[in-house]
XYZ file of C-alpha atoms in Angstrom:
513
model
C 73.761 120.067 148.103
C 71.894 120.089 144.855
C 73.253 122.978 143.617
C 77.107 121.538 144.339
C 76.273 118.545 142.580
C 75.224 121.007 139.526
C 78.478 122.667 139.724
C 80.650 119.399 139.498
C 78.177 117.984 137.128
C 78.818 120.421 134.901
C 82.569 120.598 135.596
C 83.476 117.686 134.621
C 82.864 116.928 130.986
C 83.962 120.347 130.421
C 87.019 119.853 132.172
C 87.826 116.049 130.829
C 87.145 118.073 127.104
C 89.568 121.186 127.907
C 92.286 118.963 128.865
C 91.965 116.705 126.001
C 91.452 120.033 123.625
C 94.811 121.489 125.243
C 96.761 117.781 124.476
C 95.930 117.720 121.243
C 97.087 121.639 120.951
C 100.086 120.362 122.573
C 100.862 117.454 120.310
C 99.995 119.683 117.514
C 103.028 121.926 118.435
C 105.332 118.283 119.100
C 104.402 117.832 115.739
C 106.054 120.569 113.872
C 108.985 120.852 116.039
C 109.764 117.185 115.598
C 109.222 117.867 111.686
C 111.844 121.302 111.391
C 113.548 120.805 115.047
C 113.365 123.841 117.245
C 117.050 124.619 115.867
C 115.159 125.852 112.553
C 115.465 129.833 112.286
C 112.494 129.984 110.370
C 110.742 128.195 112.626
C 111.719 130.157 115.733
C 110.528 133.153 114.126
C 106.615 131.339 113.559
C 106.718 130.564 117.337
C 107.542 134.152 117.925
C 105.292 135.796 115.120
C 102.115 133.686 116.235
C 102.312 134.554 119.564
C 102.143 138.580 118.914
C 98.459 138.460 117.344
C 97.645 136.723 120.595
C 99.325 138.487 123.095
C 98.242 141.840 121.856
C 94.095 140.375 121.022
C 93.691 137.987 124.369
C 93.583 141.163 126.996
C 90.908 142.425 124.648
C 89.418 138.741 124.131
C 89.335 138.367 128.238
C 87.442 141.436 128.427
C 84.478 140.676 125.756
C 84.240 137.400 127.473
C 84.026 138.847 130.925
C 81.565 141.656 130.270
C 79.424 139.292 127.749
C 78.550 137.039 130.316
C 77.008 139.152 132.953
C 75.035 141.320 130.322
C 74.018 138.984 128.779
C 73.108 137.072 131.464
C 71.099 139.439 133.030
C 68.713 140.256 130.146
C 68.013 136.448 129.512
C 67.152 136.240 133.741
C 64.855 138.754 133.593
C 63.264 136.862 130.063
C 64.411 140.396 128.145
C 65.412 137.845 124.490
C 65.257 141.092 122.532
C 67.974 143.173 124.812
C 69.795 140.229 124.730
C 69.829 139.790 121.168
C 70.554 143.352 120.567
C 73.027 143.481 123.134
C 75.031 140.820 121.459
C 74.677 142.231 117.629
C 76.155 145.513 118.983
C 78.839 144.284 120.746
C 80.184 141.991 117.591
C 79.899 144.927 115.588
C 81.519 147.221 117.948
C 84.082 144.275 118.290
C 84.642 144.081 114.947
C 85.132 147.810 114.153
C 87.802 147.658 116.986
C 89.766 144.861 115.309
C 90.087 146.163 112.442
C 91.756 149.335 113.691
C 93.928 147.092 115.721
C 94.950 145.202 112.436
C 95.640 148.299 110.812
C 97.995 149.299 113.899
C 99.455 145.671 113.666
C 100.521 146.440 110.013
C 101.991 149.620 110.931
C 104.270 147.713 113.682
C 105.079 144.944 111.780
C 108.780 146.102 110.865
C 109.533 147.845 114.169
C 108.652 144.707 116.616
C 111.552 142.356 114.922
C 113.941 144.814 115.571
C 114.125 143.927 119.529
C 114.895 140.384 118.376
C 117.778 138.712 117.122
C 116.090 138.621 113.654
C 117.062 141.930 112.990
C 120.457 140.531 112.492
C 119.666 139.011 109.152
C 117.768 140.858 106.223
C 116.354 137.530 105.463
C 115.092 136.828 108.757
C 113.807 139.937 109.115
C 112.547 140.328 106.014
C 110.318 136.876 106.738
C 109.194 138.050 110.278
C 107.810 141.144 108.776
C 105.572 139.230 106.017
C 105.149 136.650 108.644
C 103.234 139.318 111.215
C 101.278 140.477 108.364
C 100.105 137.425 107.242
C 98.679 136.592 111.094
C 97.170 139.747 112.109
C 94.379 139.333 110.540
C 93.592 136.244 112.668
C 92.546 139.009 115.080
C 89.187 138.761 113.610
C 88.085 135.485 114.568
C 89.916 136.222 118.498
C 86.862 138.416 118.473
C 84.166 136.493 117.367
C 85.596 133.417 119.402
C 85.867 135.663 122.981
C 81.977 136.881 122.137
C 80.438 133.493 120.848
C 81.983 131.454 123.903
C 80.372 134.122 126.734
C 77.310 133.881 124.608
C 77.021 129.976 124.654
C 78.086 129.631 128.382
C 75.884 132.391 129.228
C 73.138 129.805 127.708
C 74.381 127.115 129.263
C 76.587 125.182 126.683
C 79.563 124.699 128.173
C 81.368 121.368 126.503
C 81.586 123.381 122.807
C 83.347 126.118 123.551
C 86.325 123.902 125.648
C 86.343 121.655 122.489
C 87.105 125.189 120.125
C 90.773 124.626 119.771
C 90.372 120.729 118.378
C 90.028 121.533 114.592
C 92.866 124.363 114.414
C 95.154 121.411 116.086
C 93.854 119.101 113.749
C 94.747 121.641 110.511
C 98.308 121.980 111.550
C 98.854 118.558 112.056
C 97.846 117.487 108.734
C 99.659 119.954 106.880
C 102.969 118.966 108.539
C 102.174 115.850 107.723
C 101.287 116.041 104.160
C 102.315 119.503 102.886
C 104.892 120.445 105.278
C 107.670 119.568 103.500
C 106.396 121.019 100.101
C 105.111 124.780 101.359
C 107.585 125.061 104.576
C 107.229 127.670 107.450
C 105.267 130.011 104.808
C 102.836 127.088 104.851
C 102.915 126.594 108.375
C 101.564 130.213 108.918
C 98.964 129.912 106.905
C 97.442 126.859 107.311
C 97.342 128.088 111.484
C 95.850 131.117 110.494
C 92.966 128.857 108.838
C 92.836 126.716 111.972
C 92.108 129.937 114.281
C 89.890 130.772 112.391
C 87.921 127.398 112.636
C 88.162 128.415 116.662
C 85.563 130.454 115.760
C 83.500 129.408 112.669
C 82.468 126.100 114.187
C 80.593 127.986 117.037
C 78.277 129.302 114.433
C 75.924 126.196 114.172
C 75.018 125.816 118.010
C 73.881 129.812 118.346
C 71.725 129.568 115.538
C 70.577 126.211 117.335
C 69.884 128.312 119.775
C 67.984 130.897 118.336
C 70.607 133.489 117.240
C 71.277 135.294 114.118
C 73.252 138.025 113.634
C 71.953 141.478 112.565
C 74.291 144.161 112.222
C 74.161 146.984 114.637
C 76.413 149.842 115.754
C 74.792 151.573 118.334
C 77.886 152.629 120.405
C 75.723 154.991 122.735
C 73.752 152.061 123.547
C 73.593 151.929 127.619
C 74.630 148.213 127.832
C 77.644 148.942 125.458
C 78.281 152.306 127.761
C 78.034 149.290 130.231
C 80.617 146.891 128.794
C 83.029 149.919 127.766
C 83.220 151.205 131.523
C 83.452 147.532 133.024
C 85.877 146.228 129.827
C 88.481 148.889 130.502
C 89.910 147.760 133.963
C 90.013 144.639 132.563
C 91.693 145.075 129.539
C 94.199 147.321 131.676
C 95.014 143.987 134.009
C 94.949 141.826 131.642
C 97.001 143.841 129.152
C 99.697 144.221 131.906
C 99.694 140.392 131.804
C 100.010 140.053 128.021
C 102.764 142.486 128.266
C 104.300 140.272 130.583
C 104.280 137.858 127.955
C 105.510 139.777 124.764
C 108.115 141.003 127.041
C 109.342 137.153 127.910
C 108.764 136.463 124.282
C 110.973 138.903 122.774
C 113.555 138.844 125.267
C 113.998 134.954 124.966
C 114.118 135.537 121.078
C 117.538 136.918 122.180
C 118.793 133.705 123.197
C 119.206 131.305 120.016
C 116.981 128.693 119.622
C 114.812 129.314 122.979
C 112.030 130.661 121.452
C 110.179 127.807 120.363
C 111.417 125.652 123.675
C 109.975 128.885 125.485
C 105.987 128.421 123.316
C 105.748 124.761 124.192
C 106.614 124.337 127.707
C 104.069 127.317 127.957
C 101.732 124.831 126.491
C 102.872 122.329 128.444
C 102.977 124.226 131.972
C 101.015 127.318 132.108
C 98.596 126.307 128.894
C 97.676 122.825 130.719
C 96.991 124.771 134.032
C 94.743 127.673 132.621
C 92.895 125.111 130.838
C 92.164 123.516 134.434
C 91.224 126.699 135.831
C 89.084 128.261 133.060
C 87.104 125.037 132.836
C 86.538 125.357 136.727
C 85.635 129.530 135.864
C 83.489 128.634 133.196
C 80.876 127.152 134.973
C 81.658 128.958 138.599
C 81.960 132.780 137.259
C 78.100 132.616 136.171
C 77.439 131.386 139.472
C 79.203 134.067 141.581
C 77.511 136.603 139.472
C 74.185 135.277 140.209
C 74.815 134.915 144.244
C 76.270 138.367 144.254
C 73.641 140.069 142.276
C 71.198 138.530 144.698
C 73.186 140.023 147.537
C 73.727 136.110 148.535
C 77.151 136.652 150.121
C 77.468 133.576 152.378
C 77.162 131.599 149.400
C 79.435 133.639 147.484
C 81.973 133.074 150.038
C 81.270 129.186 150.518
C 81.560 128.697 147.039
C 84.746 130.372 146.108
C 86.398 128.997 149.233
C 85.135 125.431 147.707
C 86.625 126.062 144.173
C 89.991 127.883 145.996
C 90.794 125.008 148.124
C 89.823 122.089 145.498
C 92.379 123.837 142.734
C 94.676 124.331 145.942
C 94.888 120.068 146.251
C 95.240 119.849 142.836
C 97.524 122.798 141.472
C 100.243 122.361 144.286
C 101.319 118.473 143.375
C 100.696 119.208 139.970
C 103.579 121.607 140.919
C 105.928 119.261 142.342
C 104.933 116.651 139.729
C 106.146 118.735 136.489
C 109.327 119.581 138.522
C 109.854 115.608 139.592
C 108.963 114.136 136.186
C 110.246 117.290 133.712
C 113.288 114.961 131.919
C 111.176 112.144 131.548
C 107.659 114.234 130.613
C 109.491 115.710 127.837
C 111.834 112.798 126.463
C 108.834 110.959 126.039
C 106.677 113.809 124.450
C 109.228 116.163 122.670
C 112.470 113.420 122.086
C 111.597 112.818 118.781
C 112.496 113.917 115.088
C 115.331 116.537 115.370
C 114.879 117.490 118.609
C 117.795 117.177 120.560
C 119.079 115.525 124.067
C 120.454 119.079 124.844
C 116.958 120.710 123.321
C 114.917 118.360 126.130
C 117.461 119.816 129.320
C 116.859 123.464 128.135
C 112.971 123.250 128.338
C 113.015 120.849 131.095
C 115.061 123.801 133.100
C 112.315 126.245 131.636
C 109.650 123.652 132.582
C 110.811 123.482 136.209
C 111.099 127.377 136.453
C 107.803 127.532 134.761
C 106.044 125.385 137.359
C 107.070 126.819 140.733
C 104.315 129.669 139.270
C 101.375 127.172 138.714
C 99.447 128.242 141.988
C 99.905 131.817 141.458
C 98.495 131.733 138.066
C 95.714 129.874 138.725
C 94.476 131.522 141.789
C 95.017 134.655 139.947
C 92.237 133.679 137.188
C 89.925 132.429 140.111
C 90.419 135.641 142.012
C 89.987 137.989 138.929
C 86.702 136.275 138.141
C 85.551 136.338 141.938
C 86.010 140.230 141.766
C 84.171 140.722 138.124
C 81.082 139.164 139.766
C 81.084 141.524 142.500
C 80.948 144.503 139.326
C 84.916 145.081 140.222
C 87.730 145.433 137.669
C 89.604 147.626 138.638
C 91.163 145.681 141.561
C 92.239 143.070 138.883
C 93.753 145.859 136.594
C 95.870 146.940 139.041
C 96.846 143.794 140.293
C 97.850 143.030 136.723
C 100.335 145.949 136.856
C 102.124 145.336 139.924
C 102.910 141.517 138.401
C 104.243 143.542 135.400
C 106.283 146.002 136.893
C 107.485 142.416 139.113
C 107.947 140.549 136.469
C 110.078 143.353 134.623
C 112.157 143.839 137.712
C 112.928 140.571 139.149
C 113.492 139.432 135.296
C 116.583 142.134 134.578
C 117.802 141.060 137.669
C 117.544 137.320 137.404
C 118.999 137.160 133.549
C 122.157 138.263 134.418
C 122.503 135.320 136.688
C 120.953 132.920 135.207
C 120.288 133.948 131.104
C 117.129 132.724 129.287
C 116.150 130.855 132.506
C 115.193 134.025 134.713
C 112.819 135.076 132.327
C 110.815 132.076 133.525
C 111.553 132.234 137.357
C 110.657 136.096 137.270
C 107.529 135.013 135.567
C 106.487 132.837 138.261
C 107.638 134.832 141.211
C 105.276 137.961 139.912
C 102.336 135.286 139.566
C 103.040 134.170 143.230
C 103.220 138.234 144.557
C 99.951 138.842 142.520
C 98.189 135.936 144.255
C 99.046 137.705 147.440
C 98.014 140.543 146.418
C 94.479 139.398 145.408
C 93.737 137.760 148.584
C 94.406 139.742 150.463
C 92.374 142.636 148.731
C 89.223 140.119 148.175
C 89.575 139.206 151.808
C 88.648 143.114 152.296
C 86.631 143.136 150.051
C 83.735 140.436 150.835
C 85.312 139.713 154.442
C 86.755 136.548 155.754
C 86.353 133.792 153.363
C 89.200 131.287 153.420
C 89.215 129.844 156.804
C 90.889 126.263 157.059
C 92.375 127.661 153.539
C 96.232 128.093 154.792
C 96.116 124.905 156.781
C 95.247 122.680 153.588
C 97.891 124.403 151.391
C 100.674 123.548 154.013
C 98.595 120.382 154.249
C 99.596 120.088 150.424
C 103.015 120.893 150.312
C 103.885 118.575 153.044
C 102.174 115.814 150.513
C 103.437 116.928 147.622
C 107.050 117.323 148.819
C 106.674 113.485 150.065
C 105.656 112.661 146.940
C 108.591 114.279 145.097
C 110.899 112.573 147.247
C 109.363 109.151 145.981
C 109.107 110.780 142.093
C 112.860 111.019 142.468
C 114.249 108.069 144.183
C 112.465 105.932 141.178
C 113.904 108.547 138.535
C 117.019 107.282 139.772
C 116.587 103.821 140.123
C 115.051 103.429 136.504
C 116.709 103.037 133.632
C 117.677 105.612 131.104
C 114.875 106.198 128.550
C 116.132 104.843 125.187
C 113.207 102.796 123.424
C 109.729 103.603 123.497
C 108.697 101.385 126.031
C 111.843 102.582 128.298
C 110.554 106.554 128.154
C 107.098 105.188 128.805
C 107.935 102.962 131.970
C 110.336 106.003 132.981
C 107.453 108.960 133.175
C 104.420 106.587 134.243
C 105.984 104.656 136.806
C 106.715 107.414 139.204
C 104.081 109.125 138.250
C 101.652 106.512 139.143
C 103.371 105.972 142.562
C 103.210 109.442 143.115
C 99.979 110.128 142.753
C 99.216 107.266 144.841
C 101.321 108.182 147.726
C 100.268 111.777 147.271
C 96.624 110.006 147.564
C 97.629 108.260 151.055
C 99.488 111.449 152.742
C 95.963 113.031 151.513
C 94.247 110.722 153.334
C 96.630 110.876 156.509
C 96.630 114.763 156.168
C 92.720 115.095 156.221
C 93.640 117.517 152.746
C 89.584 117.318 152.529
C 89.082 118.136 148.380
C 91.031 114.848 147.640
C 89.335 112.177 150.800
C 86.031 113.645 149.539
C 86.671 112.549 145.690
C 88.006 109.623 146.924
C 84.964 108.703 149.183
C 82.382 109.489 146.101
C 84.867 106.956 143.919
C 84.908 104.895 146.137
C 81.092 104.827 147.138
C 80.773 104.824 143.131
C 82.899 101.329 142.807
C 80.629 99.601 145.238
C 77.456 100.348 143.286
């Protein structure tokens, strides 16, 4: 009981400072596309250009982070500071060396990738993408240092820092719209986010040398840890690679849809950003602890504990489903209805936002599963995985655009996440044996809520007024979603959906004190 109590312990801040890091990144992003208005050309083209650096870094970021922590781990277990140490200086300068290639390859690239987008159409669009991509691949830099120093502080125990990492680049981007944005433009706009990412990883400087760490220089690439990394970093980068291919795909074939491009970026924020923020908060903390019962061959606990975190996300994740879907029009009128966006720019990324959201469990099982099967020493499951929701994705997407446009790019995105999460379970269920009894019941357990709960989310949508004033959009979004929490709450209760009667016990037994 102790050690469960550790877990949520250390959960929670780190989750209450993720979500609050991820709002502000949000709000950030409301805040330029209020300024230009997502019908600005220029401004499509930064939503696209920005998201290429970290498509094409984060399946290489995922796999530092992943490898870091069990390495890394294990030398400071065993008390071995000085493998540690030199484990870490290698693989930064390894990391670095890598980058740079990349960044070279990136400038190479730069005028081919507009060419699959609509901005090839004008030499002055294209002609700004290209400069644009040059201008952020450099960020790639600080992607590495960021992946490395966050494994590195979690692996030590420091959770809350590295959620809070994306706070000052939201902060930078928000105060040059406000008080250069107008002067310097979408040139400025690049520019000033490139400084911001590279706060991301800057500010985790201080607390490593806190902690004892300096950096020394070392490029041992025959080292046997980096052997190590390389042969457990190249599955990984293989799965997730698949899924950041997923996205540059959706990315460039919105861009061929006018102004959806920008719409596309923040309801990713909004839907998918929100949700992986949830889940890596929960991983953060639980991925050093799988890799600790599985290297002590403690498989019972292994099993009890990702059952625990599966079917806690699984009462959270599935009305968090039905809630962006029930409260979409009145979510984003309230958040994104200001400035030059549009009435008809608010129904196009409500549509994506509903699409978006029918995905939510798949992607976040997917991240719990993945990390379930890296503690076991696996990654090649994952990788695989990763490339049957591409080839999905791919598919179901040509398929789906011709009936729908823009709008199937989504859907297909969510249906691959929800064939992947089949996928993994039933391979980890092979893999450690059965693990997720009573696991099925509380998901239909969930859906049953959650659809009641919809039901009430969208009788009140109808009986409230439409959201004009300030005070109108905010009584529209927060009074159904305050009822339907609450009656998702009660058919919780009724439903024995156990994750959400427990929390509500300990609040409860917390009030009385």
């Amino acid at each position: 009981m102790k050690r469960e109590k550790n877990i949520l312990g250390a959960v929670s801040p780190v989750l209450l400072i993720t979500i609050l890091s991820k709002l502000l990144s949000l709000f950030s992003v409301q805040f330029y596309m209020a300024h230009y208005g997502v019908a600005n050309e220029y401004l499509n083209i930064y939503s696209y250009v920005i998201s290429i650096p970290n498509i094409v870094f984060t399946c290489i970021g995922t796999a530092l982070s992943t490898v870091v922590i069990p390495i890394y781990v294990g030398h400071r277990a065993k008390g071995q500071l000085t493998e540690a140490k030199k484990f870490a200086d290698n693989i930064i300068t390894v990391s670095l060396a890598l980058t740079f290639v990349l960044m070279l390859i990136g400038f190479a690239i730069s005028p081919i990738l507009p060419k699959y987008t609509a901005f090839a159409e004008k030499k002055e669009l294209y002609s700004f993408t290209v400069k644009a991509l040059m201008i952020v691949f450099p960020v790639m830099f600080f992607y590495a240092l960021n992946y490395i120093f966050q494994g590195m502080l979690q692996s030590m125990g420091r959770y809350k820092l590295p959620a809070f990492v994306t706070v000052p680049s939201s902060l930078v981007v928000i105060v040059y719209t406000l008080f250069l944005g107008d002067t310097f433009g979408i040139s400025g706009l690049l520019v000033a986010t490139v400084i911001g990412l590279s706060l991301q990883a800057l500010i985790l400087i201080p607390p490593l040398i806190r902690e004892g760490y300096y950096y020394k220089p070392s490029f041992q690439i025959k080292h046997p840890d980096i052997i190590k990394a390389g042969k457990m970093a190249i599955p990984v980068q293989l799965g997730v690679g698949a899924y950041q291919l997923n996205m540059l795909y959706n990315v460039t074939m919105i861009a061929r849809f006018e102004g959806m491009v920008t719409l596309l970026t923040y309801v990713q924020n909004l839907t998918l950003q929100m949700v992986l923020a949830l889940v890596f908060a929960v991983t953060a903390v639980i991925y050093p602890k799988l890799t600790e019962s599985a290297s002590k061959g403690n498989m019972d606990e292994y099993r009890a504990t990702l059952l625990r975190v599966l079917m806690s996300m699984s009462a959270l994740l599935i009305p968090m489903t039905f809630g962006f879907i029930g409260v979409r029009n009145s979510l984003l009128t309230l958040l994104a209805g200001w400035g030059q966006i549009t009435p008809g720019d608010i129904n196009k990324a409500a549509m994506l936002l509903a699409v978006y959201a029918i995905g939510i469990l798949g992607v976040g099982y997917k991240e719990i599963l993945d990390r379930a099967l890296y503690s076991l020493g696996n990654t090649v499951i994952s990788a695989v995985n990763g490339l049957v929701i591409m080839v999905a994705n791919i598919s179901i997407s040509l398929i789906l655009i011709q009936f729908l446009g823009a709008y199937g790019i989504p859907l297909a995105y969510s249906c691959a996440s929800l064939i992947g999460m089949c996928v993994l379970l039933f391979v980890v269920r092979k893999k450690i044996g059965t693990f997720a009894k009573g696991l099925g019941v509380l998901i239909v357990k969930s859906i049953i809520a959650s659809l009641i709960m919809f039901l009430v989310v969208e009788l009140l949508n109808a009986l409230l007024p439409d959201a004009g004033t300030v005070v109108s959009r905010i009584i529209s979004l927060f009074v159904p979603v305050g009822a339907g929490a609450l009656v998702y709450v009660i058919m919780a209760v009724v439903l024995k959906i156990t994750p959400v009667t427990e929390l509500l016990f300990k609040f409860l037994k917390r009030g009385e004190k």
